[in-house]
XYZ file of C-alpha atoms in Angstrom:
756
model
C 0.280 0.041 -0.031
C 1.429 3.585 -0.940
C 0.527 5.858 2.238
C 1.437 8.943 0.413
C -1.362 8.450 -1.516
C -3.569 9.326 2.114
C -3.628 12.032 4.396
C -0.803 12.012 7.002
C 1.277 8.869 6.846
C 2.502 8.825 9.902
C -0.552 7.558 11.027
C -0.987 4.465 9.367
C 3.044 3.328 9.125
C 3.805 1.718 13.124
C 7.562 1.026 14.084
C 7.136 4.386 16.392
C 9.702 3.976 19.804
C 8.010 1.895 22.731
C 6.193 -0.148 20.641
C 4.837 -3.253 21.743
C 4.992 -6.065 19.356
C 4.401 -9.326 21.065
C 5.175 -12.369 18.554
C 1.683 -14.772 18.202
C 0.946 -16.993 20.073
C 1.506 -15.324 23.521
C 2.046 -18.110 25.427
C 0.710 -20.551 23.833
C -2.781 -21.744 24.144
C -3.586 -19.945 27.299
C -2.666 -16.635 25.054
C -5.009 -13.338 25.214
C -4.673 -11.299 22.490
C -6.726 -7.550 23.160
C -7.234 -4.175 20.855
C -7.700 -1.509 22.009
C -9.883 0.298 20.069
C -10.095 4.180 20.030
C -12.981 5.457 18.252
C -11.796 8.714 16.718
C -8.329 9.041 14.440
C -4.761 8.492 15.260
C -3.751 11.592 16.982
C -6.602 12.016 19.048
C -6.557 8.642 20.505
C -2.450 8.766 21.138
C -3.147 11.688 23.467
C -5.431 9.400 25.501
C -4.058 8.615 28.984
C -6.310 5.368 30.095
C -5.452 4.128 26.762
C -1.417 4.753 27.487
C -2.407 2.945 31.451
C -4.114 -0.614 29.551
C -1.485 -0.988 26.776
C 1.414 -1.182 29.546
C -0.450 -3.200 32.173
C -1.718 -5.759 29.666
C 1.812 -5.896 28.247
C 3.215 -6.506 31.213
C 1.707 -9.684 31.542
C 3.436 -12.537 29.982
C 0.033 -14.541 28.839
C -1.224 -11.206 27.257
C -0.677 -8.439 24.337
C -2.417 -5.636 23.601
C -2.394 -3.497 20.630
C -3.832 -0.329 19.449
C -6.646 0.491 16.650
C -7.374 4.165 15.453
C -10.318 4.696 13.336
C -8.935 6.068 9.574
C -9.655 8.561 8.202
C -12.089 8.849 4.895
C -9.403 8.648 2.425
C -8.202 5.352 4.149
C -11.588 3.958 4.536
C -12.542 4.097 0.781
C -9.435 2.891 -0.016
C -10.057 -0.327 2.332
C -13.442 -1.145 0.956
C -12.647 -0.318 -2.610
C -9.871 -3.560 -1.558
C -11.370 -5.499 0.366
C -8.937 -4.488 2.995
C -9.935 -4.893 6.945
C -9.040 -2.995 9.836
C -6.378 -4.063 11.847
C -4.244 -3.515 14.139
C -1.028 -0.994 14.313
C 1.464 -3.450 16.063
C 1.137 -6.607 13.671
C -1.560 -6.112 11.178
C -4.346 -8.310 12.700
C -7.856 -8.045 12.034
C -10.125 -6.410 14.346
C -12.192 -10.172 14.547
C -8.837 -12.130 14.920
C -8.491 -10.811 18.567
C -10.363 -12.264 21.751
C -11.012 -9.363 22.988
C -12.102 -5.735 21.138
C -12.494 -2.752 24.154
C -13.102 0.107 23.188
C -12.943 3.873 24.495
C -15.954 5.831 25.136
C -15.000 9.639 26.076
C -17.578 11.406 23.843
C -20.902 10.820 22.389
C -20.141 11.927 19.193
C -18.264 8.603 18.331
C -20.533 6.405 18.935
C -21.415 6.091 15.029
C -17.584 5.399 14.756
C -17.959 2.588 16.744
C -20.042 0.913 14.600
C -17.992 1.857 11.595
C -14.729 0.595 12.663
C -16.878 -2.918 14.202
C -18.379 -3.081 10.700
C -14.430 -2.827 8.584
C -13.275 -4.811 11.567
C -15.507 -7.778 10.113
C -17.383 -7.704 13.377
C -21.752 -7.920 13.680
C -22.660 -5.052 15.528
C -25.244 -6.366 17.895
C -23.860 -8.174 20.653
C -27.040 -10.594 20.010
C -25.677 -11.606 16.060
C -22.325 -12.039 17.832
C -23.916 -14.054 21.056
C -26.231 -16.540 18.048
C -23.184 -16.693 15.528
C -22.018 -20.145 15.074
C -18.753 -18.198 13.845
C -16.189 -17.023 16.801
C -15.967 -13.152 17.307
C -14.261 -11.388 20.004
C -15.659 -10.216 23.133
C -16.693 -6.194 22.833
C -16.563 -4.308 25.769
C -16.391 -0.590 26.182
C -14.955 1.537 29.686
C -14.169 5.449 29.327
C -17.071 8.487 31.451
C -19.791 7.981 29.006
C -20.039 4.332 30.656
C -22.099 5.534 32.946
C -25.079 6.044 30.911
C -24.270 2.945 28.783
C -28.648 2.386 27.864
C -27.554 3.702 24.043
C -24.502 1.521 23.527
C -25.819 -1.639 24.878
C -27.288 -3.121 21.717
C -23.732 -3.092 20.466
C -21.472 -4.011 23.317
C -20.898 -7.618 25.190
C -20.224 -5.507 28.559
C -19.383 -2.465 30.254
C -16.284 -1.617 32.378
C -18.037 1.413 34.997
C -15.369 3.173 36.146
C -11.236 2.751 36.860
C -9.899 0.322 34.903
C -5.912 -0.278 36.443
C -7.371 -3.784 38.342
C -10.611 -4.384 37.014
C -9.027 -5.026 33.517
C -6.933 -7.248 35.165
C -9.804 -9.286 36.307
C -10.942 -9.185 33.298
C -8.214 -10.507 30.886
C -8.072 -13.587 34.063
C -11.711 -14.479 33.154
C -11.306 -14.446 29.304
C -7.977 -16.276 29.999
C -9.554 -19.352 31.887
C -13.152 -19.602 29.895
C -10.789 -19.357 26.799
C -8.601 -22.235 27.998
C -11.519 -24.138 29.612
C -13.363 -23.960 25.764
C -16.572 -22.453 27.555
C -19.133 -20.676 25.361
C -19.783 -17.133 25.214
C -22.871 -16.672 27.654
C -20.264 -18.605 30.181
C -17.765 -16.136 29.566
C -20.154 -13.062 29.945
C -21.866 -14.751 33.176
C -18.291 -14.769 34.895
C -17.442 -11.731 33.588
C -21.235 -9.552 35.261
C -19.996 -11.022 38.918
C -16.933 -8.421 38.409
C -16.865 -5.581 40.072
C -17.694 -2.689 37.890
C -18.674 -4.367 35.215
C -22.272 -4.671 33.799
C -23.110 -7.074 31.034
C -26.271 -5.849 29.389
C -27.535 -9.524 28.799
C -26.918 -11.346 32.125
C -28.029 -7.492 34.863
C -31.679 -7.634 34.689
C -33.368 -3.821 34.901
C -33.153 -4.137 38.723
C -29.314 -4.486 38.744
C -27.284 -2.162 40.037
C -24.031 -1.670 38.873
C -21.266 -0.194 41.121
C -18.749 2.123 39.597
C -15.124 0.846 40.097
C -12.843 2.634 41.660
C -9.476 2.436 42.792
C -8.499 3.650 46.354
C -4.864 4.538 45.094
C -2.786 6.243 42.338
C 0.072 3.061 42.050
C 3.588 4.117 40.233
C 3.798 0.907 39.118
C 0.997 0.910 36.667
C 1.748 4.573 35.170
C 3.384 4.555 31.141
C 6.844 5.810 31.614
C 8.024 4.455 28.493
C 4.370 5.803 26.048
C 4.273 4.823 22.684
C 6.477 7.753 20.737
C 4.466 8.876 17.782
C 5.869 10.300 14.852
C 3.103 12.687 14.012
C 1.678 15.972 15.898
C -0.722 14.576 18.073
C -3.765 16.476 20.293
C -1.080 17.155 23.709
C 2.189 16.414 21.977
C 4.081 15.906 25.582
C 4.640 13.794 28.835
C 1.494 14.208 30.666
C 1.106 13.535 34.584
C -2.171 12.627 36.501
C -1.097 13.973 39.540
C -4.692 13.640 41.205
C -7.813 11.863 40.057
C -11.078 13.107 41.539
C -12.386 16.603 42.459
C -13.834 18.176 46.016
C -15.049 21.391 43.941
C -19.119 19.831 43.008
C -19.651 22.084 40.175
C -22.802 20.890 39.498
C -22.473 21.210 35.290
C -19.403 18.799 35.522
C -20.047 14.869 35.081
C -16.765 14.223 35.429
C -15.883 16.101 38.880
C -18.902 13.820 40.120
C -18.271 10.217 38.648
C -14.227 10.694 39.347
C -15.150 10.537 43.531
C -13.330 11.087 45.094
C -9.834 12.268 45.445
C -7.164 10.924 44.771
C -3.739 12.253 44.596
C -0.031 10.992 43.345
C 2.591 11.357 46.261
C 4.608 14.132 45.192
C 7.539 11.568 44.831
C 5.848 9.429 42.469
C 5.013 12.382 40.187
C 9.103 13.890 40.277
C 9.682 9.942 39.267
C 7.089 9.602 36.903
C 8.616 12.895 35.249
C 12.125 11.623 35.284
C 11.942 8.466 33.669
C 9.225 9.295 31.039
C 11.325 12.193 29.664
C 14.508 9.670 29.782
C 12.266 7.480 27.811
C 10.912 9.442 25.083
C 12.565 12.792 24.735
C 10.045 15.475 24.792
C 11.171 18.655 25.961
C 7.361 19.707 27.536
C 5.704 17.966 30.584
C 1.780 18.955 31.813
C 0.584 17.972 35.412
C -3.189 16.963 34.458
C -6.147 16.693 36.849
C -9.292 17.691 36.870
C -8.564 20.582 39.193
C -4.507 21.155 38.742
C -4.394 23.837 41.226
C -5.853 21.939 43.949
C -3.442 18.961 44.277
C -1.943 19.818 47.177
C 2.069 19.659 46.248
C 1.874 21.804 43.160
C 4.082 24.579 44.258
C 7.152 22.184 45.783
C 6.749 19.487 42.794
C 6.962 22.351 40.080
C 10.133 23.460 41.893
C 11.731 20.322 42.407
C 11.186 19.430 38.531
C 12.274 23.272 37.333
C 15.327 22.394 39.361
C 16.391 18.549 38.358
C 15.621 20.111 34.493
C 17.149 23.608 34.390
C 19.560 22.747 32.167
C 17.545 20.579 30.192
C 14.923 23.532 28.335
C 11.874 21.496 30.055
C 8.702 23.208 29.643
C 6.055 23.429 32.287
C 2.207 23.784 31.533
C -0.533 23.506 33.036
C -4.807 22.618 32.298
C -7.266 24.719 32.511
C -6.642 26.013 36.087
C -9.722 27.900 38.061
C -9.216 31.337 38.426
C -8.935 31.312 42.141
C -6.357 28.766 42.147
C -4.208 31.475 39.490
C -0.574 31.660 41.666
C 2.191 34.081 41.435
C 4.228 31.701 42.683
C 3.310 28.973 40.427
C 3.915 31.169 37.707
C 7.173 32.208 38.015
C 8.443 28.764 37.978
C 6.586 27.569 34.986
C 7.766 30.716 33.200
C 11.453 29.794 33.473
C 12.061 27.984 30.597
C 9.061 28.876 28.033
C 5.723 30.275 28.070
C 2.954 28.251 26.807
C -0.713 29.485 26.536
C -2.372 30.197 30.044
C -6.235 29.043 30.009
C -9.015 29.861 32.550
C -12.134 28.354 32.494
C -14.548 31.128 34.405
C -17.765 29.555 32.924
C -20.457 32.203 34.022
C -19.886 35.621 33.959
C -22.224 36.816 36.523
C -21.853 35.888 40.559
C -25.293 35.067 40.917
C -24.862 32.898 38.064
C -21.439 31.056 39.374
C -23.013 30.533 42.158
C -25.702 28.355 40.482
C -23.162 26.523 39.294
C -21.498 26.140 42.125
C -18.208 28.003 40.832
C -15.632 29.397 43.118
C -14.605 32.494 42.520
C -15.833 36.141 42.951
C -14.896 39.034 40.866
C -11.394 40.272 42.881
C -10.348 36.728 42.086
C -10.436 37.357 38.670
C -9.031 40.691 38.618
C -6.593 39.440 40.965
C -5.586 36.516 38.728
C -5.547 38.195 35.596
C -3.174 41.154 37.167
C -0.659 38.145 38.107
C -0.653 36.809 35.055
C 0.473 39.517 32.480
C 2.427 40.620 35.322
C 4.584 37.467 34.544
C 4.820 37.969 31.110
C 2.366 36.101 29.225
C 0.497 37.174 25.843
C -1.538 34.463 25.369
C -4.980 33.407 27.212
C -8.267 31.667 26.774
C -11.619 32.011 28.587
C -13.455 29.403 28.423
C -17.872 29.968 28.768
C -20.741 28.264 28.499
C -24.335 29.220 27.779
C -27.748 27.907 28.039
C -26.714 27.264 31.955
C -30.035 26.513 33.845
C -31.660 29.980 34.853
C -29.422 31.814 32.967
C -30.519 35.496 31.471
C -29.525 37.825 28.715
C -27.601 39.641 31.237
C -25.998 36.507 31.873
C -24.866 36.359 28.480
C -24.258 40.277 28.231
C -21.889 40.005 30.633
C -18.794 37.999 28.887
C -18.185 40.461 26.596
C -17.927 42.232 29.594
C -15.299 40.162 31.628
C -13.458 39.598 28.106
C -12.911 43.478 28.054
C -11.623 43.418 31.515
C -9.303 41.106 30.633
C -7.708 43.531 27.991
C -7.581 46.642 30.206
C -5.754 44.593 32.941
C -3.506 43.457 29.928
C -2.825 46.633 28.938
C -2.201 47.775 32.086
C 0.402 45.432 33.482
C 2.287 45.127 29.807
C 2.868 47.592 26.772
C 2.735 45.180 24.181
C 0.120 43.192 22.041
C -2.132 39.989 23.628
C -3.982 37.508 22.331
C -7.391 37.086 24.140
C -9.053 33.687 23.146
C -12.853 33.696 23.790
C -14.419 29.913 23.804
C -17.898 29.190 24.054
C -19.488 26.298 24.238
C -23.550 25.029 25.204
C -24.342 23.949 28.039
C -24.964 19.912 27.854
C -27.073 18.189 30.651
C -24.774 15.519 31.724
C -25.840 11.837 33.557
C -24.896 11.399 37.221
C -25.047 15.145 37.596
C -26.874 17.770 39.456
C -28.345 19.175 36.252
C -29.210 15.919 35.453
C -33.368 16.747 35.368
C -32.719 19.841 33.293
C -33.394 20.053 29.734
C -31.085 22.017 26.913
C -32.322 25.085 25.871
C -34.073 25.086 22.281
C -32.119 24.879 19.017
C -33.362 28.263 18.103
C -32.529 29.939 21.107
C -28.985 28.385 21.509
C -28.188 30.429 18.412
C -29.536 33.035 19.048
C -27.057 33.832 21.764
C -24.085 32.033 20.105
C -25.116 34.993 17.433
C -25.046 37.455 19.738
C -21.466 36.698 20.973
C -19.961 36.280 17.912
C -20.958 39.573 16.790
C -19.837 41.152 20.193
C -17.058 39.376 20.769
C -15.848 38.497 16.677
C -13.863 42.042 16.430
C -11.884 42.304 19.690
C -10.934 38.471 20.340
C -10.659 35.227 18.899
C -13.817 33.740 19.304
C -14.244 30.037 18.773
C -17.993 28.979 19.007
C -19.042 24.756 19.780
C -21.321 23.890 16.353
C -25.028 24.521 17.940
C -25.919 21.148 16.179
C -23.214 19.213 17.713
C -23.502 20.442 20.706
C -27.729 19.280 20.167
C -26.776 15.813 19.196
C -24.186 15.325 22.438
C -27.401 16.347 24.566
C -29.667 13.643 23.030
C -27.511 10.664 22.852
C -25.877 12.240 26.037
C -29.699 11.806 27.553
C -29.729 8.647 25.528
C -31.970 5.649 26.698
C -32.168 2.006 24.927
C -34.736 2.875 22.171
C -32.167 6.010 20.915
C -30.024 2.303 19.495
C -31.934 2.485 16.393
C -30.848 6.076 15.563
C -27.306 5.558 16.126
C -27.362 2.985 13.858
C -29.444 4.065 10.758
C -26.709 7.721 11.196
C -23.873 4.885 10.736
C -25.605 3.488 7.803
C -26.397 6.394 5.813
C -22.459 7.577 6.273
C -22.013 8.933 9.865
C -18.487 8.418 11.592
C -16.296 10.589 12.689
C -18.688 13.206 13.839
C -16.712 15.413 16.236
C -14.822 16.296 13.161
C -17.007 19.593 11.536
C -15.530 18.040 7.873
C -17.775 15.091 8.373
C -20.553 16.245 10.627
C -23.853 15.960 8.797
C -26.987 17.609 10.913
C -29.549 16.915 8.286
C -28.234 12.959 7.868
C -28.807 12.831 11.767
C -32.444 14.373 10.698
C -32.758 11.999 7.993
C -32.282 8.671 10.457
C -35.085 10.401 12.891
C -37.005 10.185 10.331
C -36.622 7.013 9.049
C -36.234 5.576 12.206
C -39.152 8.133 13.286
C -37.201 8.915 16.873
C -37.421 12.420 18.258
C -33.983 13.196 18.689
C -34.591 16.620 20.091
C -37.287 15.227 22.815
C -34.454 13.323 24.450
C -32.582 16.489 24.641
C -34.865 19.102 25.964
C -36.596 16.876 28.627
C -37.155 17.926 31.843
C -36.944 14.483 34.670
C -39.421 14.845 37.415
C -37.875 14.508 40.917
C -39.127 10.822 40.736
C -38.401 9.727 37.100
C -37.020 6.837 36.741
C -33.958 8.006 34.752
C -32.273 5.640 31.640
C -28.718 5.698 33.916
C -29.814 4.629 37.527
C -29.113 1.229 36.821
C -25.471 2.768 37.784
C -24.248 3.400 40.951
C -21.609 5.852 41.424
C -21.100 6.428 44.584
C -22.435 9.728 45.123
C -26.199 9.320 45.813
C -29.113 11.006 43.881
C -30.239 12.381 47.274
C -27.481 14.490 47.287
C -27.724 15.121 43.486
C -30.995 16.767 44.551
C -29.967 18.493 47.466
C -27.550 20.666 45.066
C -30.645 20.926 42.182
C -32.237 22.584 44.862
C -29.485 24.593 46.064
C -29.012 25.705 42.603
C -32.268 26.821 41.433
C -31.654 28.825 45.099
C -28.012 30.046 43.668
C -26.709 28.302 46.607
C -23.175 27.332 47.348
C -21.866 24.244 48.719
C -18.264 24.350 50.028
C -15.686 22.272 48.725
C -15.411 18.742 50.773
C -11.825 19.157 51.545
C -13.857 22.333 54.087
C -15.409 19.509 55.741
C -18.121 16.311 54.690
C -21.414 17.027 52.507
C -22.451 13.648 52.470
C -22.536 12.786 48.709
C -22.627 9.282 49.683
C -18.865 8.583 49.025
C -17.382 7.322 52.542
C -14.230 9.893 51.971
C -11.179 8.855 54.360
C -10.137 11.919 56.083
C -6.468 12.267 55.811
C -5.909 9.896 53.001
C -8.418 11.132 49.674
C -10.587 14.758 50.462
C -9.295 15.376 54.138
C -5.796 16.922 55.528
C -3.069 15.461 53.245
C 0.526 14.687 55.092
C 3.199 17.290 54.817
C 5.012 17.387 51.728
C 8.371 15.990 52.392
C 10.950 17.924 51.072
C 12.527 16.928 48.170
C 15.914 19.022 47.676
C 18.443 16.579 48.527
C 16.708 13.948 46.415
C 18.194 12.968 43.044
C 20.436 15.338 41.285
C 19.890 18.493 40.076
C 20.390 19.257 36.217
C 22.158 22.141 36.396
C 23.021 24.615 33.689
C 24.744 23.761 30.523
C 28.053 25.376 30.763
C 28.950 27.368 28.564
C 32.129 26.129 26.770
C 34.048 26.456 23.592
C 31.129 24.810 20.991
C 31.653 22.983 17.477
C 29.645 22.347 14.545
C 29.073 18.718 13.820
C 27.884 17.325 10.137
C 26.500 13.895 10.278
C 24.992 12.095 7.221
C 22.034 9.665 7.746
C 19.764 7.593 5.699
C 16.265 7.202 5.877
C 14.532 4.237 4.851
C 11.885 1.832 4.570
C 8.310 2.881 6.444
C 10.059 5.848 7.486
C 9.591 7.310 4.043
C 6.549 8.329 5.068
C 7.721 11.173 7.821
C 6.417 14.488 6.377
C 10.138 16.769 7.441
C 9.291 18.146 10.252
C 8.373 14.706 11.702
C 11.840 13.232 10.580
C 13.389 16.406 12.144
C 11.091 16.117 15.456
C 12.547 12.394 15.544
C 15.747 12.976 15.420
C 15.913 15.945 18.006
C 13.871 13.645 20.742
C 16.394 11.104 19.952
C 19.797 13.799 20.879
C 17.697 14.267 23.925
C 17.650 10.885 24.671
C 21.164 10.668 24.624
C 21.038 13.861 26.042
C 23.323 16.001 23.420
C 24.828 19.335 24.434
C 23.124 21.097 22.122
C 23.432 25.103 21.859
C 20.193 26.740 22.131
C 18.944 29.821 20.004
C 17.827 32.835 22.500
C 15.010 34.163 22.558
C 10.812 33.559 24.177
C 11.461 29.702 22.673
C 14.942 28.688 22.483
C 15.720 26.406 20.232
C 17.837 23.689 19.564
C 20.860 25.085 16.894
C 20.427 21.640 14.329
C 19.477 22.350 10.799
C 18.638 19.990 8.177
C 19.468 20.146 4.428
C 16.702 20.477 2.115
C 13.755 18.015 2.645
C 12.959 15.617 0.057
C 9.126 14.642 -0.612
C 7.273 12.435 1.615
C 7.155 8.397 0.067
C 10.762 8.931 -0.998
C 13.358 7.273 1.349
C 16.571 9.057 1.871
C 20.055 7.190 1.695
C 22.346 10.152 1.882
C 20.556 12.964 3.830
C 22.271 15.953 6.257
C 21.811 17.506 9.668
C 24.190 19.889 11.616
C 24.309 20.697 14.973
C 26.322 23.244 17.026
C 27.121 21.571 20.144
C 29.685 22.193 23.565
C 32.503 20.692 24.196
C 34.105 17.566 25.910
C 32.111 16.243 22.749
C 32.337 12.508 21.987
C 31.756 12.069 18.096
C 31.474 8.185 17.412
C 29.742 7.531 20.892
C 27.453 9.746 20.278
C 27.018 7.933 16.914
C 26.197 4.710 18.578
C 23.659 6.345 21.412
C 22.077 7.710 18.723
C 21.920 4.433 16.528
C 20.938 2.586 19.046
C 18.110 4.879 20.378
C 16.819 5.860 16.922
C 13.736 4.238 15.730
C 14.154 1.301 12.912
C 14.618 2.923 9.978
C 16.963 6.068 11.115
C 20.646 5.450 10.888
C 23.056 8.448 11.046
C 26.223 6.845 8.865
C 29.250 9.368 9.068
C 30.041 12.185 11.196
C 32.895 14.834 11.662
C 32.918 17.811 13.131
C 33.042 20.901 10.085
C 33.654 24.907 11.113
C 31.420 26.910 12.842
C 31.114 28.857 9.843
C 31.449 26.437 7.395
C 28.833 26.807 4.659
C 25.008 26.307 5.588
C 23.386 23.015 4.010
C 20.809 24.323 2.306
C 23.681 26.278 0.099
C 25.868 22.767 0.586
C 23.291 20.687 -0.924
C 21.830 22.144 -4.265
C 20.297 18.558 -5.796
C 19.415 15.117 -5.370
C 20.458 11.870 -7.033
C 17.212 9.375 -6.834
C 16.929 5.747 -7.717
C 13.517 5.182 -9.048
C 11.751 2.015 -9.301
C 8.190 1.035 -10.151
C 5.781 -2.327 -10.853
C 4.973 -0.718 -14.167
C 3.084 -1.091 -16.491
C 5.677 1.095 -17.934
C 7.806 1.331 -21.384
C 10.615 3.438 -22.718
C 10.015 4.624 -25.828
C 12.906 6.613 -28.334
C 14.265 7.518 -24.453
C 10.993 8.872 -23.153
C 9.500 7.065 -20.148
C 5.837 6.471 -20.915
C 3.686 5.835 -17.696
C 0.129 3.985 -17.906
C -2.050 5.378 -15.177
C -5.067 3.671 -13.619
C -7.299 5.105 -16.243
C -5.414 3.399 -18.577
C -4.569 6.587 -20.132
C -0.122 6.730 -21.093
C 1.568 9.545 -19.798
C 5.310 10.746 -20.459
C 7.186 11.431 -17.063
C 10.150 11.958 -18.930
C 10.356 15.718 -18.003
C 9.574 15.116 -14.815
C 12.698 12.567 -14.258
């Protein structure tokens, strides 16, 4: 297959550093093969921490293997269908239907048609009943992820759901699958055994009255964290090392599903955070590190951990970033620490622009907190800020919407006061989507026309001064329809897929008219699901799933929202949500952070010794010929970081290594003699560097020659003026009077002599 015919060939070439390729069969007949399937394209799925966790845990077993499968983009899918190529894993090219288990990650509702599409491309019947009633052996199809707290919509398509944390449950699921396979038990017996595992919901085995308790782990264990993640070639959505410093949240924002379903709060020890950072950077060569959680600013040990990471990586120019912070959590000391290497953009999520509406949603900041956060941020030198707001929240008025512009203008005024240079303020607006297991699950979504009116007002009022981004209103409506759906919505998902639905979260693929046609053909009123207001005593479609947070607590929060009443952070005292948190370990007082200043060597700034210029010739062959020039340079630069090359860096706001490459070859063209120059400090052992690089470079890239050139030697772009090409072809082609004639797919003959 010639991957140059498709967008981003590096999505499909495999051969990444740290990928695990186990021979089959794994440990004989008792081996279990799992396809970890993410229902989106490579660069989205490769950013997901959950897949990395499960990939590492499964592959650590001597009798199990995990391989990755992503959705192809539409151009490759068309080729696969036309040529009868099944959807297969990256690691070994095994078709999806040949695995023992296929595990989907349900991160967002608009991926559901893609799940069906991947099953179809993999040769697996869509519905669980079809697989169970078939004489053929099909994989167990299971789903996990946050969307499984309302499994009803996808229940007809899944054999089982894992509700909650997967680190421990996946081991039990794998062992059950292994034993049933060894004993030759039926699919029905396997599903019955799986239904006995805590946190596993099997629709065909559990009755309507069965309650499924969410599975969660008490501790975030260091040994299960992926410190050698697969290193992609192409740029992915979160292209950095992400360290989960905590799981769960104590703030209790009433619209936030994650804040409810990931309770209780569990924090990773600061020693483990630092150790994971050290190992991950060493094993990947990344130059950016992000500390992630639902509320990173509330991590108890944030400031000392950031200081320790800066101390250790002072000379390596590792940028440190934090995800969106609560307004009240913006801290000057933390900002000063994370700015030391380079400043990335900064994100805050006020969500609502008036104090009254912030009280309704239980968002914990006042106007003075907002003013202070902006002042500190711009004073410390940031010039790029993103602000996130929601519209359509319960009890919202036009005054609440109009106040968004006032908050945005205040950010500009404070920026102009604190710094004398242009700033970028980006405003993102998302419609509110009522989600299961939150205090707002009883509310409906506002009408589509009202949603569009408010979005249009904000686009017109903000677009002149700010970089405005509004979420697609029809996508938000569809997300609400699916998020609040029951099993009766499954035919709509299937019909939308039959009409061509897939990758619906991508605007270029999304078609609401397709979904409207599916509604007409199935007779299902989708918007009725989105706008429906549930009564206090109504049985909700997702009530068979028990997250640990009680319905009584959610109703109390629903009532307090209508009164615009605040609920305290549960660190300040138990709020009786239903989970039994143990003070001192989860949401209570946490032990004082031990001083890490004496632990581990500090990475001192590199000495400014004399430097030399080194020129290297390398080859790029095999599947890696499909790398773009940027992807190739990134792979080599990360290898240099892994071998700790003493590179010189440019000056300025974003220092970059002084490494330059020769003229790029086209994607798909292998290179036997390509070049790069690098400026390094001495002492520098040239041959030792070449050997270390060749040990860590991916298969297909190799440095052949290396030597020193004068610092003032001509640049590679002037030194290399042409490439010599070796052209091979499978035909049909002929030489006629020294002309090279190629026959194209449409049987037309073309003279390509002028191109050669």
